[in-house]
Coordinates of C-alpha atoms in Angstrom, one line a residue:
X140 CA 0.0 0.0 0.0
X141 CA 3.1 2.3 0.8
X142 CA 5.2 1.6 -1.5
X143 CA 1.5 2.3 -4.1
X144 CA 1.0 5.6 -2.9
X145 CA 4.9 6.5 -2.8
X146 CA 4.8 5.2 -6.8
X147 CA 1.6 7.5 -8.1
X148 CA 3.6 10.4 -5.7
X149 CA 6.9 9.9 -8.3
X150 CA 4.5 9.4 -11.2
X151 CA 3.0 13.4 -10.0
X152 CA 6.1 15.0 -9.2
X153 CA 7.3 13.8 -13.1
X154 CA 4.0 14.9 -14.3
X155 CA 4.0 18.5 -12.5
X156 CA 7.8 18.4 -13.7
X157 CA 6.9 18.4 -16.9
X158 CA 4.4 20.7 -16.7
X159 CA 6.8 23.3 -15.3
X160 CA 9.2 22.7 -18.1
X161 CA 6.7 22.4 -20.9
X162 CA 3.7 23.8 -20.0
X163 CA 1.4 21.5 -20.8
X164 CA 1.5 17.3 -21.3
X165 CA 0.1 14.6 -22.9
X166 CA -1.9 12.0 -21.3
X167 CA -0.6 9.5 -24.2
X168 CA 3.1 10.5 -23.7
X169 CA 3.3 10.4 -19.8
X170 CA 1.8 6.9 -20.0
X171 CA 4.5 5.8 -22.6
X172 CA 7.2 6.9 -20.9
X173 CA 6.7 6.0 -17.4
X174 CA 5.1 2.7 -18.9
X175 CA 1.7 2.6 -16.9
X176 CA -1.7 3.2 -19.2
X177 CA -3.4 6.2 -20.0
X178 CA -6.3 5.8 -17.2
X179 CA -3.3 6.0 -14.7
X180 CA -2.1 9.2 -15.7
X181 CA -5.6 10.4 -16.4
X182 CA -6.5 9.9 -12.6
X183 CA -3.4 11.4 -11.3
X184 CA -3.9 14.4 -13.6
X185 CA -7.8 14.5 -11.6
X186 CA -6.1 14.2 -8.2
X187 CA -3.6 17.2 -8.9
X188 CA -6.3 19.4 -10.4
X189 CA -8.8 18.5 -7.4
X190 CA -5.8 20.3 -5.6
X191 CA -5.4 23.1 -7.9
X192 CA -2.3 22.3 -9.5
X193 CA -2.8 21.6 -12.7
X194 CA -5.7 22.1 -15.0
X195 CA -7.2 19.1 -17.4
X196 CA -7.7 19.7 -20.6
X197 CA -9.0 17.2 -23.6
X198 CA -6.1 14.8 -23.8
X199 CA -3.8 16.3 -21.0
X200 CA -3.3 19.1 -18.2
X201 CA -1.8 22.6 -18.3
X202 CA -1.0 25.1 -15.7
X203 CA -3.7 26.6 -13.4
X204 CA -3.9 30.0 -13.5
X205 CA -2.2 31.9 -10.4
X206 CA -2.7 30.6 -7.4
X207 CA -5.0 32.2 -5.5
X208 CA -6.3 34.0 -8.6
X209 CA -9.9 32.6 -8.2
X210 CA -10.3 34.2 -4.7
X211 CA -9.4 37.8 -6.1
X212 CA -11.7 40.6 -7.0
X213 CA -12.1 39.8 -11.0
X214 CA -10.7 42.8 -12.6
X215 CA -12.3 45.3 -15.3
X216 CA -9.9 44.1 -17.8
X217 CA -10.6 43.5 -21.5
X218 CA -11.1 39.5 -22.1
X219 CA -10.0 38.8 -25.7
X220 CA -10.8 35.9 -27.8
X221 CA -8.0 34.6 -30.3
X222 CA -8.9 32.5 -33.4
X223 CA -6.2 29.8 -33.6
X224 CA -6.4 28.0 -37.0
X225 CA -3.8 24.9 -37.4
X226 CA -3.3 22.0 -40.1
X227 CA -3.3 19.2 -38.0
X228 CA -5.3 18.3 -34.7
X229 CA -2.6 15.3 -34.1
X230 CA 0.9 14.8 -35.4
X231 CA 3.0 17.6 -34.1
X232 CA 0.1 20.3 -33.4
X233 CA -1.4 19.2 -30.0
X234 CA 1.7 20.5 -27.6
X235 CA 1.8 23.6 -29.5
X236 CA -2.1 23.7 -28.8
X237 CA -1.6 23.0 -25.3
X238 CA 0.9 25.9 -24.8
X239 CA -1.4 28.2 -26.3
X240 CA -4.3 26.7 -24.2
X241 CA -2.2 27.2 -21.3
X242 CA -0.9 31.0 -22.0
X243 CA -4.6 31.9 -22.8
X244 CA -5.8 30.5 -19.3
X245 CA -3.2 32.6 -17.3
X246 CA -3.9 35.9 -19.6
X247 CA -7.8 35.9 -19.5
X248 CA -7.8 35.1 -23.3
X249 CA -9.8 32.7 -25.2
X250 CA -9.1 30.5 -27.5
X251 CA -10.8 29.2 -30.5
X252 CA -9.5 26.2 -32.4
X253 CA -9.7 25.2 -36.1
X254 CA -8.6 22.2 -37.7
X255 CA -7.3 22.7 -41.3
X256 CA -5.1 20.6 -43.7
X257 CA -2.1 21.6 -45.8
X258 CA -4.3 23.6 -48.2
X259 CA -4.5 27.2 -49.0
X260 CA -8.0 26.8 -49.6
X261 CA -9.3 25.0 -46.6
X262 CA -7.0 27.5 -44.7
X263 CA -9.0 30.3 -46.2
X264 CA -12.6 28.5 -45.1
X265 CA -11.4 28.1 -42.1
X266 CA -10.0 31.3 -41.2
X267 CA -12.7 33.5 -43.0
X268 CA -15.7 31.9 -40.7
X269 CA -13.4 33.1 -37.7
X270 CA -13.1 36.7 -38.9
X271 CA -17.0 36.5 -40.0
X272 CA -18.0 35.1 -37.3
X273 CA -16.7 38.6 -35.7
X274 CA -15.8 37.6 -32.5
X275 CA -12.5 36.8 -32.5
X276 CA -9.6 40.4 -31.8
X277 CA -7.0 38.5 -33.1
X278 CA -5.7 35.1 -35.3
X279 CA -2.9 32.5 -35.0
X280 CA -1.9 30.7 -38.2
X281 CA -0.2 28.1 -39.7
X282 CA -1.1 28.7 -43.4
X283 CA 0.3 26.6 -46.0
X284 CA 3.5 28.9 -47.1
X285 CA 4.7 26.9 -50.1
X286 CA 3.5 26.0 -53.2
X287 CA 2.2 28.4 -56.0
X288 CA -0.6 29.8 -54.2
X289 CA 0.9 30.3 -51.1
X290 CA 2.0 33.6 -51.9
X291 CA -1.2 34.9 -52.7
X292 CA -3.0 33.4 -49.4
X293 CA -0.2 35.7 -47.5
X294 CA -1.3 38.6 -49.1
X295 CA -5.0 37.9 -48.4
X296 CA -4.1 37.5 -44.6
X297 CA -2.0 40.5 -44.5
X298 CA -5.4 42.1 -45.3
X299 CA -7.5 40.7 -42.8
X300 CA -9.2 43.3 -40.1
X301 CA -7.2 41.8 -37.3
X302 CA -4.0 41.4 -36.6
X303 CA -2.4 38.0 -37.1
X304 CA 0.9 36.0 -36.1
X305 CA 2.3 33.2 -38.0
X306 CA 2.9 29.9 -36.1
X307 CA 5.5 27.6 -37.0
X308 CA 5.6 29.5 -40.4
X309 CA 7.8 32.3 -41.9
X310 CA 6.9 34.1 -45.5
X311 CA 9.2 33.1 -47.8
X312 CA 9.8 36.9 -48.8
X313 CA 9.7 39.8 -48.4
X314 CA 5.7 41.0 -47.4
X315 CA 4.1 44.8 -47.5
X316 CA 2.7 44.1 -44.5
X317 CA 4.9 43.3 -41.6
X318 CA 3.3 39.7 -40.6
X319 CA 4.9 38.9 -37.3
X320 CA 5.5 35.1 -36.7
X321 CA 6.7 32.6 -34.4
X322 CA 8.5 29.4 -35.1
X323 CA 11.2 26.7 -33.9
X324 CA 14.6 27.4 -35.2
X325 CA 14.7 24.2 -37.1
X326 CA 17.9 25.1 -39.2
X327 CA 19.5 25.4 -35.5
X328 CA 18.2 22.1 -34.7
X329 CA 19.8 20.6 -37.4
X330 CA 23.3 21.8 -36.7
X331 CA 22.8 20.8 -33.2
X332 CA 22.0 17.1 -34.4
X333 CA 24.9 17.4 -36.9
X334 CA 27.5 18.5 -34.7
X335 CA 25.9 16.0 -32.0
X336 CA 27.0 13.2 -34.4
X337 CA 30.6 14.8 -35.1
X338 CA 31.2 14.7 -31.7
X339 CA 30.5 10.8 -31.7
X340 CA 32.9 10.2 -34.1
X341 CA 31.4 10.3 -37.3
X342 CA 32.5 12.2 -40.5
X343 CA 29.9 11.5 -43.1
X344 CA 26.3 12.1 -41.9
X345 CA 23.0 11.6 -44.5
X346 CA 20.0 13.7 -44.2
X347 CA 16.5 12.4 -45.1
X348 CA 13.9 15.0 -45.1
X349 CA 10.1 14.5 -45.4
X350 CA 8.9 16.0 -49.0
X351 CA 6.2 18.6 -48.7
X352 CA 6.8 19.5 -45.4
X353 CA 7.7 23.2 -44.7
X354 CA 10.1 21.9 -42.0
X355 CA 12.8 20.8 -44.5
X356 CA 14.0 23.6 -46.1
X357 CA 14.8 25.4 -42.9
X358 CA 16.5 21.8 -42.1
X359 CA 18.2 21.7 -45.4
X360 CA 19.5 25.4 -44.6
X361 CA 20.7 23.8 -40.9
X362 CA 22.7 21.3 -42.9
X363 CA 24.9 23.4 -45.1
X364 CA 25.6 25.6 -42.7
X365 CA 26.9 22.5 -40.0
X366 CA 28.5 20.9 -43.3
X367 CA 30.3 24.1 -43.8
X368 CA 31.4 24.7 -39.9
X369 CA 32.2 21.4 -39.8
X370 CA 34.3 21.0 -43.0
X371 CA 32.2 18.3 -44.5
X372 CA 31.6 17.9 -48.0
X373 CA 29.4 15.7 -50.7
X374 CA 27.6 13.8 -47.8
X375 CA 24.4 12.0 -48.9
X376 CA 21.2 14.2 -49.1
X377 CA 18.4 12.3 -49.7
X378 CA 14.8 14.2 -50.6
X379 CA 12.8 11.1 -49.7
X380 CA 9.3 10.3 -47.4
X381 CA 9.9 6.7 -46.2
X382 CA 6.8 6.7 -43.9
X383 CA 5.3 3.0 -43.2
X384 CA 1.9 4.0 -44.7
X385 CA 3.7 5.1 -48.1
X386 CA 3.7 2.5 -51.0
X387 CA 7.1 1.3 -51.7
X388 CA 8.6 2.6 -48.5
X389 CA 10.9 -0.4 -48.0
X390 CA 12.3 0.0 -51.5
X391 CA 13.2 3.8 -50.6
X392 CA 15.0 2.5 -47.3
X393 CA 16.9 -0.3 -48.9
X394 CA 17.7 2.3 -51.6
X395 CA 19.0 5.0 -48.7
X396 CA 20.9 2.2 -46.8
X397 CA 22.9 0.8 -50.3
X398 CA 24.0 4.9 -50.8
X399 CA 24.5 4.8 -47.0
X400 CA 27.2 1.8 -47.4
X401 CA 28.8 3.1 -51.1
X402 CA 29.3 6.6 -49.6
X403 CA 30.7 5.8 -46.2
X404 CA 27.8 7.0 -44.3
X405 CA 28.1 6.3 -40.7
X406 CA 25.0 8.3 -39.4
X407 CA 21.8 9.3 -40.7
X408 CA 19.0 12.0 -39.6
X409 CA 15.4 11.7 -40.4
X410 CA 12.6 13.8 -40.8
X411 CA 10.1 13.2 -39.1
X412 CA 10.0 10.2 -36.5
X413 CA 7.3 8.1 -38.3
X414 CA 10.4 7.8 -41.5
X415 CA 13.1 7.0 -39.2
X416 CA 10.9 4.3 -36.9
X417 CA 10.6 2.9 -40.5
X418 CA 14.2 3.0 -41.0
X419 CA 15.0 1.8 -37.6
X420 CA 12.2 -0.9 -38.3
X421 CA 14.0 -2.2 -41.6
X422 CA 17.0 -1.8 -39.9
X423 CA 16.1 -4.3 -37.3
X424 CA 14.5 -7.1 -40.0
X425 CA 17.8 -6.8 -42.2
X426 CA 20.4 -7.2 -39.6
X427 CA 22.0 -3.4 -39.3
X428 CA 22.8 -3.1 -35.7
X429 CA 22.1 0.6 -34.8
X430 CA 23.9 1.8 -33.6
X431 CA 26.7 -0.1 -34.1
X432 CA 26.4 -0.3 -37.8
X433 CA 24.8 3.1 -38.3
X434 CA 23.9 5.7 -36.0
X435 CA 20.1 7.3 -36.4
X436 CA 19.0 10.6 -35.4
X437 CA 15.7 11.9 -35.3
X438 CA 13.8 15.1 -35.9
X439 CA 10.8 16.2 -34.1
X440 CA 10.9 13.8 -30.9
X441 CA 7.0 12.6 -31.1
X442 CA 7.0 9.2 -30.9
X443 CA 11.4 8.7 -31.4
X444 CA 11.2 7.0 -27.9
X445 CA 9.1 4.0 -29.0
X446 CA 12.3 2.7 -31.4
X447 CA 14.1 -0.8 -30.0
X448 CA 17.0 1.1 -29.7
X449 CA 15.4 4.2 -28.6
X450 CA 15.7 6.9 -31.1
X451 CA 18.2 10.2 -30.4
X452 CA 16.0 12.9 -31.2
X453 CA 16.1 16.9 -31.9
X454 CA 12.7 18.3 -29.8
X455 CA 11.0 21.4 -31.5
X456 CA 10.5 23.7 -28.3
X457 CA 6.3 22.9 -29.1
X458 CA 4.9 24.3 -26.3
X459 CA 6.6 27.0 -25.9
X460 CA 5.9 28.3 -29.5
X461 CA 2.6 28.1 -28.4
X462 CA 2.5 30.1 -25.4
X463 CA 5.0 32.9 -27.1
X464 CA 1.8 33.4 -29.7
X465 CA -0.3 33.9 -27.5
X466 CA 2.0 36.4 -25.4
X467 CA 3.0 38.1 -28.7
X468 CA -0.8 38.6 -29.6
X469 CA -2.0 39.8 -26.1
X470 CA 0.9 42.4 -26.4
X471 CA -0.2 43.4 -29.9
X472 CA -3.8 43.5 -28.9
X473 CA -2.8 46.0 -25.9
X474 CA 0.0 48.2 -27.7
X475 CA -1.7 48.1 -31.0
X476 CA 0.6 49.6 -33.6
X477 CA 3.4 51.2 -31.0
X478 CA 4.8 47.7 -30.7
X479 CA 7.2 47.0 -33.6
X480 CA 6.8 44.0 -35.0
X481 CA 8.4 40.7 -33.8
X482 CA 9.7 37.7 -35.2
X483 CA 11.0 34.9 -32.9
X484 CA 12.7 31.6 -33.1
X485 CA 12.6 29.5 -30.4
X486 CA 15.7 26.6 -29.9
X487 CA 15.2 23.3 -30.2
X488 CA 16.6 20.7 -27.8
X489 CA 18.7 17.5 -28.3
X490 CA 16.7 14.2 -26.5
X491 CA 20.1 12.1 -26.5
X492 CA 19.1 8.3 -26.4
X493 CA 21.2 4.8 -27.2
X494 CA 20.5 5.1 -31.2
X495 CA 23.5 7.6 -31.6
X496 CA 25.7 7.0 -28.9
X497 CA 29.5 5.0 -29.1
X498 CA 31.4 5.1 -31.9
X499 CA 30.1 3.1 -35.0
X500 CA 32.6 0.5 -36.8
X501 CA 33.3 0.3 -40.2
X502 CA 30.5 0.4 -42.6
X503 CA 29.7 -3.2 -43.5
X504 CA 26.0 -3.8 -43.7

């Protein structure tokens, strides 16, 4: 019974832990990585709110608002509601969610959600029944920014009657109206993987990026810039998706690993970690002991953990993006047009795990 109640007392202090750190958590991640099942973390998550220390929302918790704050006069303050409009509702998107959710909760601001896809057009829906609706002071977005049309959707949102902030997204010029944004400095999470790996020993590192996703240019751009510092030339860029769901992804891995073993590669990152649990996956069937035989790295850290061996991983700072929108919006909102306009990257972090540590032997598979 003790030694129970002293386990769901660890299992609280990691999950308030993380909370402080991040911001917000996942019910899903939490249970994978102190492997107990969702329900678990789902009633300690009740027992902490019950005492005010956290705040539930739909597939997590957050922090409360001050303590103390609900026994305070309520203050004649202006209560803003922000439309928040972003591609996905799963892969990647909930922490940064969650960080707005929790930022909103602690300014007095709320926060209305909209699914989209990676479509200029669905983006438009989406965010024109916000702005007709009329009730939202303010948008966050995550607009598609490549692709023909991408330039034209800018210009539409530049227009829009209320100011916006880009999340996760930068124009990729120069814009008449001074769109402020907030993202992950991805290109700096690249160098810190490749430089990561140099320190381990190895001199020829591949990339594989996920095509289509407006992560991977920022990524490429990470690259040359560690490949210059670092002195490295014609290492193996590969321009591939490998994802399990895609038709012939095990052709594109064997392909990947034969240029891996003509070129010398020693080490290989992935975007994102769905392609390099594929890789790890055919890794494992085929015999190439990682990462003994070839060192893996991966970018984005959502599910990296679940690899046999666990995956090394660069961590988007998710959360935080999402609370820094909100903050930039609020102080937008407030200051109007005497704030200048801001444009922030955030740093990523390196998750180091057994997939890229020890030095790998001659390249042999």
């Amino acid at each position: 019974m003790t030694a129970g109640r002293l386990f769901s007392t660890q299992r609280q202090e990691r999950l308030l832990a993380e909370l402080r750190g991040q911001g917000a958590v996942r019910v899903r991640d939490l249970a994978r990585e102190l492997g107990v099942s969702e329900l678990t973390i789902r009633r300690d998550i009740a027992a902490l709110a019950e005492r005010g220390l956290v705040a539930k929302v739909h597939g997590g918790a957050t922090l409360p608002l001050q303590a103390g704050a609900a026994h305070r006069p309520r203050r004649a303050t202006t209560r803003f509601t922000i439309g928040m409009v972003v591609p996905s509702l799963d892969f990647y998107w909930p922490p940064i969610v969650a960080g707005a959710r929790a930022a909103a909760a602690a300014l007095g601001v709320n926060v209305q959600l909209r699914g989209s896809s990676y479509d200029p057009d669905e983006d438009r829906r989406q965010i024109g029944r916000l702005v007709d609706d009329g009730q939202v002071q303010g948008l966050l977005l995550a607009p598609s920014v490549d692709g023909e049309r991408s330039d034209e959707l800018l210009d539409w949102i530049g227009q829009l009657p209320v100011p916006v902030i880009l999340v996760e997204r930068q124009p990729r010029r120069w814009t008449p109206t001074a769109l402020e944004w907030v993202r992950s400095d991805h290109a700096l999470g690249m160098e810190i993987a490749v430089h990561h790996l140099r320190r381990q020993g190895h001199r020829r590192i591949g990339l594989v990026l996920s095509r289509g996703s407006p992560t991977s240019a920022h990524l490429l751009q990470g690259w040359h810039t560690a490949a210059a510092d670092l002195g490295m030339s014609d290492t193996l860029v590969v321009r591939e998706s490998v994802a399990l769901d895609r038709p012939g992804h095990r052709e594109i891995i064997a392909g990947i690993l034969a240029d891996c073993r003509r070129g010398g590669i020693t080490a290989l990152i992935v975007h994102s970690d769905p392609d390099a649990l594929s890789v790890a996956q055919y890794c494992a069937e085929h015999g190439v002991v990682i990462p003994d035989d070839l060192a893996v790295v991966s970018y984005d850290d959502e599910v990296a953990q679940l690899a046999d061996p666990a995956l090394t991983a660069v961590r988007p700072p998710k959360s935080h993006v999402g609370r820094l929108a909100v903050e930039l919006m609020v102080s937008r909102l407030l200051d109007g047009n005497r704030r200048p306009a801001q444009r922030v990257l955030v740093a990523p972090e390196l998750v180091v795990r057994a997939s890229s540590l020890g030095r790998t032997r001659n390249v042999r598979f």
